[in-house]
């Protein structure tokens, strides 16, 4: 009986949507247990009470009196309730100390069992029991303990999942719903967390007319801790924009904040740039994957690091570097989850593991660089997904593409011609 009953309860709980509120989940659990266990285990009715001030209010009733008694209350001071609050599991009959027929028979004429679950508020699950006495008491104790333990675990699971959903909503709220427009440019981005939430983040904000701040960051690890740190990065950068700091000053201040957080085992890589309508780009790269700039001549240039990752060194300095994006050129920013996506050959001896790598990023972009930014992003993500055999993501993946339109695609009167090819030398991939 023990295994079968536990499987029955497990099946009941598995079928209940954990995304619902704790109270809705308990309502459904109560009614399902009564429906499943009535004939075989003698559970004839069920009631759910919610703690409210100095009493418990009946909010759900199944079997026997049904919904006609919902809304009735019982005081916390009632001896039976006091016993339940202390022991968290009780079996009640007319022989129980403090039993008051005038109170009890409003709710049920069965002997019953009750378990206390949840906190702030607490709930009472009460079951009218058809009992035969003798060995039935031992079986009933097992049934109650199973219900109490299983429902408690389901409540904790539901609470954790709700917290993760809230964290996901917070993180999604940090990502721009729509990327801002910059005349003459096409922008697109996509972030895919490896878990419910991740440590990758991107942002684009208008600083002034004709100027955008662009950023992409990767907090070490993934999951909730990384997501919280990524949130701090976005918040810090936006504050720096508001206060009109130089980008190098903003990154240095953010580095100190991350260091002071006390998470010494964690760090954040960051690329943060300021793009003007003319194509001029000033940037700071704090240990992030070098973005790739694709020229119309087929050359590919890296925008390398000019400072360490943020967090470990409180006094780290970050200097600005400069580039220029000309018509037809494409800037691709990404996190290491893209290039480190793995393909495994289990039949090789020893097993062969190959990473997607920068080379495949370059080949994919070169094949699609005449298309829109969103199409380039989609092509990259699809290529790396297929490369990994459609397996689950091992790390967060983020891609941010900026493509400057050609004069044929876009020729506004306000755009000034760039006066120089590039304002500082860049490292060309392959040099």
Coordinates of C-alpha atoms in Angstrom, one line a residue:
X1 CA 0.0 0.0 0.0
X2 CA 2.7 2.5 0.9
X3 CA 4.4 2.7 -2.5
X4 CA 1.0 2.7 -4.3
X5 CA -0.4 5.5 -2.2
X6 CA 2.8 7.6 -2.6
X7 CA 2.6 7.1 -6.3
X8 CA -1.0 8.2 -6.3
X9 CA -0.2 11.4 -4.3
X10 CA 2.8 12.0 -6.6
X11 CA 0.6 11.8 -9.7
X12 CA -1.8 14.2 -8.2
X13 CA 0.9 16.8 -7.4
X14 CA 2.6 16.3 -10.7
X15 CA -0.5 17.2 -12.6
X16 CA -1.0 20.5 -10.7
X17 CA 0.4 23.6 -12.4
X18 CA 3.1 25.0 -10.1
X19 CA 2.9 28.4 -11.7
X20 CA -0.4 29.0 -10.0
X21 CA -0.6 30.8 -6.6
X22 CA 0.0 28.7 -3.5
X23 CA -3.6 29.0 -2.5
X24 CA -4.9 27.9 -5.9
X25 CA -2.5 25.0 -5.9
X26 CA -3.7 23.9 -2.4
X27 CA -7.3 24.1 -3.5
X28 CA -6.7 21.8 -6.5
X29 CA -4.6 19.5 -4.4
X30 CA -7.3 19.1 -1.8
X31 CA -10.0 18.3 -4.3
X32 CA -7.8 15.9 -6.3
X33 CA -6.8 14.0 -3.1
X34 CA -10.4 13.6 -2.2
X35 CA -11.3 12.4 -5.7
X36 CA -8.4 10.0 -6.0
X37 CA -8.3 8.6 -2.4
X38 CA -12.0 8.4 -1.5
X39 CA -12.8 4.8 -2.3
X40 CA -9.5 3.1 -1.5
X41 CA -8.2 5.1 1.5
X42 CA -11.4 6.2 3.1
X43 CA -10.9 10.0 2.5
X44 CA -14.5 11.1 2.1
X45 CA -14.3 14.9 2.2
X46 CA -11.7 17.7 2.3
X47 CA -11.6 21.3 3.6
X48 CA -9.0 24.0 3.2
X49 CA -8.6 26.8 5.7
X50 CA -6.6 30.0 5.4
X51 CA -5.0 31.7 8.4
X52 CA -6.4 35.2 8.8
X53 CA -5.6 37.3 11.9
X54 CA -6.8 35.3 15.0
X55 CA -8.8 32.7 13.1
X56 CA -8.8 30.2 10.2
X57 CA -11.4 30.7 7.4
X58 CA -12.7 27.8 5.3
X59 CA -12.0 28.7 1.7
X60 CA -12.6 25.4 -0.1
X61 CA -14.8 22.4 0.7
X62 CA -15.2 19.1 -1.2
X63 CA -17.6 16.2 -0.4
X64 CA -20.1 16.0 2.4
X65 CA -21.4 19.6 2.9
X66 CA -19.6 21.0 -0.2
X67 CA -19.4 24.7 -0.9
X68 CA -22.3 25.5 1.3
X69 CA -20.0 25.9 4.4
X70 CA -17.2 28.0 2.8
X71 CA -16.7 31.2 4.7
X72 CA -17.1 29.6 8.2
X73 CA -14.3 30.3 10.6
X74 CA -12.7 28.6 13.6
X75 CA -10.6 30.5 16.2
X76 CA -6.9 29.9 16.6
X77 CA -7.7 29.6 20.4
X78 CA -9.8 26.5 19.8
X79 CA -7.9 23.6 21.6
X80 CA -7.9 21.4 18.5
X81 CA -6.4 24.1 16.4
X82 CA -3.8 24.9 19.1
X83 CA -2.8 21.2 19.1
X84 CA -2.5 21.3 15.3
X85 CA -0.3 24.4 15.4
X86 CA 2.1 22.7 17.7
X87 CA 2.2 19.2 16.2
X88 CA 1.4 20.1 12.5
X89 CA -0.5 16.8 12.1
X90 CA -3.4 15.6 14.2
X91 CA -6.3 13.1 14.0
X92 CA -9.6 14.3 15.5
X93 CA -12.5 12.4 17.0
X94 CA -15.1 13.0 19.7
X95 CA -12.6 11.6 22.1
X96 CA -9.9 14.2 21.3
X97 CA -9.1 16.7 24.1
X98 CA -11.1 19.9 23.7
X99 CA -13.4 18.5 21.0
X100 CA -16.5 20.7 20.8
X101 CA -19.4 19.2 18.8
X102 CA -21.0 22.6 18.3
X103 CA -17.9 23.7 16.4
X104 CA -17.0 20.5 14.7
X105 CA -20.4 19.5 13.3
X106 CA -20.7 22.7 11.4
X107 CA -17.9 21.4 9.2
X108 CA -18.3 17.6 9.2
X109 CA -19.7 14.6 11.0
X110 CA -16.8 12.4 10.1
X111 CA -13.8 11.8 12.2
X112 CA -11.1 13.8 10.5
X113 CA -7.4 14.4 10.1
X114 CA -5.7 17.7 9.6
X115 CA -2.2 18.9 8.5
X116 CA -0.7 22.3 8.7
X117 CA 1.2 23.6 5.7
X118 CA 2.8 26.8 4.5
X119 CA 3.8 30.0 6.3
X120 CA 2.5 33.5 6.3
X121 CA -0.2 32.6 5.8
X122 CA -0.5 29.0 7.0
X123 CA -3.2 26.7 5.7
X124 CA -5.0 23.7 7.2
X125 CA -5.8 20.8 5.0
X126 CA -8.5 18.7 6.7
X127 CA -9.9 15.4 5.5
X128 CA -13.0 13.6 6.6
X129 CA -12.0 10.0 7.2
X130 CA -14.0 6.7 7.2
X131 CA -12.1 4.8 9.8
X132 CA -12.3 1.2 10.9
X133 CA -10.0 1.4 13.9
X134 CA -7.1 -1.0 14.8
X135 CA -4.4 -1.1 12.2
X136 CA -6.2 1.7 10.3
X137 CA -4.6 4.2 12.6
X138 CA -1.1 3.3 11.4
X139 CA -2.1 3.5 7.7
X140 CA -3.8 6.8 8.4
X141 CA -0.7 8.3 10.0
X142 CA 1.3 7.2 6.9
X143 CA -1.3 8.8 4.6
X144 CA -1.2 12.1 6.5
X145 CA 2.6 12.2 6.7
X146 CA 2.8 11.5 3.0
X147 CA 0.3 14.3 2.2
X148 CA 2.0 16.8 4.5
X149 CA 5.5 16.1 3.2
X150 CA 4.5 16.0 -0.5
X151 CA 2.4 19.2 -0.3
X152 CA 5.2 21.0 1.6
X153 CA 7.7 20.1 -1.0
X154 CA 5.3 21.2 -3.8
X155 CA 4.8 24.5 -2.0
X156 CA 8.6 25.1 -1.8
X157 CA 9.0 24.1 -5.4
X158 CA 6.3 26.4 -6.4
X159 CA 7.8 29.3 -4.4
X160 CA 11.2 28.7 -5.9
X161 CA 9.8 28.6 -9.5
X162 CA 7.8 31.8 -8.8
X163 CA 11.0 33.5 -7.6
X164 CA 12.8 32.4 -10.7
X165 CA 10.0 33.7 -12.9
X166 CA 10.1 37.0 -11.1
X167 CA 13.9 37.2 -11.6
X168 CA 13.3 36.4 -15.3
X169 CA 10.8 39.1 -15.6
X170 CA 13.2 41.6 -13.9
X171 CA 16.0 40.6 -16.2
X172 CA 13.8 40.8 -19.3
X173 CA 12.6 44.3 -18.1
X174 CA 16.3 45.4 -18.2
X175 CA 16.6 44.5 -21.9
X176 CA 15.3 47.2 -24.2
X177 CA 11.9 46.2 -25.6
X178 CA 12.9 47.9 -28.8
X179 CA 16.4 49.0 -29.8
X180 CA 16.5 52.7 -30.3
X181 CA 17.0 54.1 -33.9
X182 CA 20.1 55.7 -35.1
X183 CA 19.8 57.3 -38.6
X184 CA 21.7 55.3 -41.1
X185 CA 22.1 52.2 -38.9
X186 CA 20.3 48.9 -38.5
X187 CA 20.5 47.2 -35.0
X188 CA 19.4 43.8 -33.8
X189 CA 20.1 41.7 -30.7
X190 CA 19.1 38.4 -29.1
X191 CA 20.0 36.9 -25.7
X192 CA 19.3 33.2 -24.8
X193 CA 19.9 32.2 -21.2
X194 CA 21.1 28.7 -20.5
X195 CA 18.8 28.5 -17.5
X196 CA 15.6 30.3 -16.5
X197 CA 17.7 33.4 -16.1
X198 CA 21.3 34.2 -17.2
X199 CA 24.3 36.4 -16.8
X200 CA 24.3 37.9 -20.3
X201 CA 22.9 41.3 -21.0
X202 CA 22.9 43.8 -23.7
X203 CA 21.6 47.4 -23.9
X204 CA 21.3 50.4 -26.2
X205 CA 20.2 53.8 -25.1
X206 CA 20.0 57.2 -26.8
X207 CA 22.4 59.6 -25.0
X208 CA 21.5 62.6 -27.2
X209 CA 20.2 63.1 -30.7
X210 CA 22.4 61.1 -33.1
X211 CA 24.4 59.3 -30.3
X212 CA 23.7 55.8 -28.9
X213 CA 25.4 54.0 -26.0
X214 CA 25.8 50.3 -26.8
X215 CA 26.8 47.6 -24.3
X216 CA 27.1 43.8 -24.0
X217 CA 28.2 42.1 -20.8
X218 CA 28.7 38.6 -19.5
X219 CA 28.7 37.9 -15.7
X220 CA 30.7 34.7 -14.8
X221 CA 28.6 31.6 -14.5
X222 CA 24.9 31.5 -15.2
X223 CA 21.6 31.2 -13.4
X224 CA 20.3 33.5 -10.7
X225 CA 23.6 34.8 -9.2
X226 CA 24.9 35.8 -12.6
X227 CA 21.6 37.4 -13.5
X228 CA 21.7 39.6 -10.4
X229 CA 25.1 40.8 -11.2
X230 CA 24.1 41.5 -14.8
X231 CA 21.3 43.6 -13.5
X232 CA 23.8 45.7 -11.5
X233 CA 25.8 46.2 -14.7
X234 CA 22.8 47.6 -16.7
X235 CA 21.8 49.8 -13.8
X236 CA 25.3 51.2 -13.3
X237 CA 25.8 51.9 -17.0
X238 CA 22.5 53.7 -17.3
X239 CA 23.3 55.8 -14.3
X240 CA 26.6 56.7 -15.9
X241 CA 24.8 57.8 -19.0
X242 CA 22.4 59.9 -17.0
X243 CA 25.3 61.6 -15.2
X244 CA 27.1 62.2 -18.5
X245 CA 30.3 60.6 -17.4
X246 CA 32.9 59.6 -19.9
X247 CA 32.6 56.0 -20.8
X248 CA 36.0 55.2 -19.3
X249 CA 35.0 56.9 -16.0
X250 CA 31.7 55.0 -15.9
X251 CA 33.4 51.7 -16.4
X252 CA 35.9 52.4 -13.7
X253 CA 33.2 53.3 -11.2
X254 CA 31.2 50.3 -12.1
X255 CA 34.3 48.1 -11.6
X256 CA 34.6 49.4 -8.0
X257 CA 31.0 48.7 -7.3
X258 CA 31.2 45.1 -8.5
X259 CA 34.4 44.6 -6.5
X260 CA 32.8 46.0 -3.4
X261 CA 29.8 43.6 -3.8
X262 CA 31.9 41.0 -2.0
X263 CA 31.5 38.4 -4.7
X264 CA 35.2 38.0 -5.2
X265 CA 34.9 34.8 -7.1
X266 CA 32.8 36.5 -9.7
X267 CA 33.6 38.9 -12.5
X268 CA 32.0 40.6 -15.4
X269 CA 33.3 41.1 -18.9
X270 CA 32.0 44.2 -20.6
X271 CA 32.1 46.0 -24.0
X272 CA 30.7 49.5 -23.7
X273 CA 30.7 52.0 -26.6
X274 CA 29.3 55.3 -27.8
X275 CA 28.2 55.3 -31.4
X276 CA 27.6 58.6 -33.3
X277 CA 25.5 59.1 -36.4
X278 CA 28.7 59.8 -38.4
X279 CA 29.9 56.2 -37.6
X280 CA 32.5 57.2 -35.0
X281 CA 32.7 54.7 -32.2
X282 CA 34.5 55.2 -28.9
X283 CA 34.6 52.2 -26.7
X284 CA 35.9 50.5 -23.6
X285 CA 36.5 46.7 -23.7
X286 CA 36.8 45.2 -20.2
X287 CA 38.0 41.7 -20.9
X288 CA 35.1 40.9 -23.2
X289 CA 35.2 38.9 -26.4
X290 CA 36.6 41.3 -29.0
X291 CA 33.7 42.5 -31.2
X292 CA 34.3 42.0 -34.9
X293 CA 34.1 44.8 -37.5
X294 CA 33.5 43.6 -41.0
X295 CA 34.7 46.0 -43.8
X296 CA 33.2 46.2 -47.3
X297 CA 36.6 45.0 -48.6
X298 CA 36.2 41.6 -46.8
X299 CA 38.6 42.5 -44.0
X300 CA 37.7 41.6 -40.4
X301 CA 39.0 43.7 -37.5
X302 CA 38.9 43.0 -33.8
X303 CA 38.0 45.6 -31.2
X304 CA 40.4 44.3 -28.5
X305 CA 40.4 44.7 -24.7
X306 CA 41.8 47.9 -23.2
X307 CA 41.3 46.9 -19.6
X308 CA 40.7 43.8 -17.4
X309 CA 37.3 42.1 -16.6
X310 CA 35.4 44.1 -14.0
X311 CA 35.4 43.0 -10.3
X312 CA 38.7 41.4 -9.3
X313 CA 40.9 44.6 -9.3
X314 CA 39.3 47.6 -7.6
X315 CA 41.8 50.1 -9.0
X316 CA 41.8 48.9 -12.6
X317 CA 42.0 51.6 -15.2
X318 CA 40.2 51.6 -18.6
X319 CA 41.1 53.7 -21.5
X320 CA 39.0 54.5 -24.5
X321 CA 39.7 53.2 -28.0
X322 CA 38.2 54.4 -31.3
X323 CA 36.9 53.0 -34.5
X324 CA 34.7 54.1 -37.4
X325 CA 31.9 52.1 -39.0
X326 CA 31.5 53.0 -42.6
X327 CA 28.5 52.4 -44.9
X328 CA 28.1 48.7 -45.6
X329 CA 30.2 47.6 -42.6
X330 CA 28.9 45.4 -39.8
X331 CA 29.9 45.3 -36.2
X332 CA 29.1 42.0 -34.4
X333 CA 29.2 41.8 -30.6
X334 CA 28.8 38.5 -28.8
X335 CA 29.4 36.6 -25.6
X336 CA 31.7 33.6 -25.2
X337 CA 28.7 31.2 -25.1
X338 CA 28.5 31.7 -28.8
X339 CA 32.1 30.8 -29.7
X340 CA 32.4 28.1 -27.0
X341 CA 29.4 26.1 -28.1
X342 CA 30.6 22.6 -28.3
X343 CA 30.2 19.7 -30.7
X344 CA 31.0 16.3 -29.4
X345 CA 31.9 13.1 -31.2
X346 CA 31.5 10.3 -28.7
X347 CA 32.7 7.7 -31.2
X348 CA 36.1 9.2 -31.4
X349 CA 38.9 7.7 -29.2
X350 CA 39.5 9.7 -27.1
X351 CA 36.1 11.5 -27.5
X352 CA 36.5 14.6 -29.7
X353 CA 35.2 18.0 -28.5
X354 CA 35.2 20.9 -30.9
X355 CA 34.1 24.5 -30.3
X356 CA 32.2 26.7 -32.7
X357 CA 35.0 29.3 -32.6
X358 CA 35.6 32.8 -34.0
X359 CA 36.3 31.4 -37.5
X360 CA 32.8 30.1 -37.9
X361 CA 31.4 33.4 -36.6
X362 CA 33.4 35.2 -39.3
X363 CA 32.3 32.7 -42.1
X364 CA 28.6 33.0 -41.1
X365 CA 28.6 36.8 -41.0
X366 CA 30.6 37.1 -44.3
X367 CA 27.9 34.9 -45.9
X368 CA 25.1 37.2 -44.6
X369 CA 26.6 40.6 -44.2
X370 CA 24.6 42.2 -47.0
X371 CA 21.4 41.3 -45.2
X372 CA 19.7 43.1 -42.3
X373 CA 21.0 43.0 -38.8
X374 CA 18.1 40.8 -37.6
X375 CA 18.9 38.3 -40.3
X376 CA 22.6 38.2 -39.4
X377 CA 21.7 37.6 -35.7
X378 CA 19.3 34.8 -36.7
X379 CA 21.9 33.2 -39.0
X380 CA 24.5 33.2 -36.3
X381 CA 22.2 31.7 -33.6
X382 CA 20.9 29.1 -36.0
X383 CA 24.4 28.1 -37.1
X384 CA 25.7 27.7 -33.5
X385 CA 22.5 25.8 -32.5
X386 CA 22.9 23.3 -35.3
X387 CA 26.6 23.0 -34.6
X388 CA 25.9 21.8 -31.1
X389 CA 23.5 19.1 -32.4
X390 CA 20.4 21.0 -31.2
X391 CA 21.4 20.1 -27.6
X392 CA 20.5 22.4 -24.7
X393 CA 22.6 25.5 -24.2
X394 CA 25.6 25.0 -21.8
X395 CA 26.1 28.7 -21.4
X396 CA 24.2 31.9 -22.0
X397 CA 24.4 33.2 -25.6
X398 CA 24.0 36.8 -26.7
X399 CA 24.5 38.4 -30.1
X400 CA 24.3 42.1 -30.9
X401 CA 24.7 43.3 -34.5
X402 CA 25.1 46.9 -35.8
X403 CA 25.1 47.4 -39.5
X404 CA 25.6 50.7 -41.2
X405 CA 23.4 51.1 -44.2
X406 CA 25.0 51.9 -47.6
X407 CA 24.2 55.2 -49.3
X408 CA 21.9 53.3 -51.6
X409 CA 20.0 52.0 -48.6
X410 CA 20.0 55.2 -46.7
X411 CA 21.1 58.7 -47.7
X412 CA 19.7 61.4 -45.3
X413 CA 20.8 65.0 -45.7
X414 CA 21.9 65.2 -42.1
X415 CA 24.5 62.5 -42.3
X416 CA 28.0 63.9 -42.5
X417 CA 30.7 62.1 -44.4
X418 CA 33.3 60.5 -42.2
X419 CA 36.7 62.3 -42.6
X420 CA 38.9 59.4 -41.9
X421 CA 39.1 55.7 -42.5
X422 CA 39.6 54.9 -38.8
X423 CA 40.8 57.1 -36.0
X424 CA 43.0 54.4 -34.4
X425 CA 44.6 51.2 -35.5
X426 CA 42.7 48.0 -34.9
X427 CA 44.0 44.4 -34.7
X428 CA 43.0 42.6 -37.9
X429 CA 41.9 39.0 -37.4
X430 CA 44.6 36.8 -38.9
X431 CA 47.5 39.3 -38.5

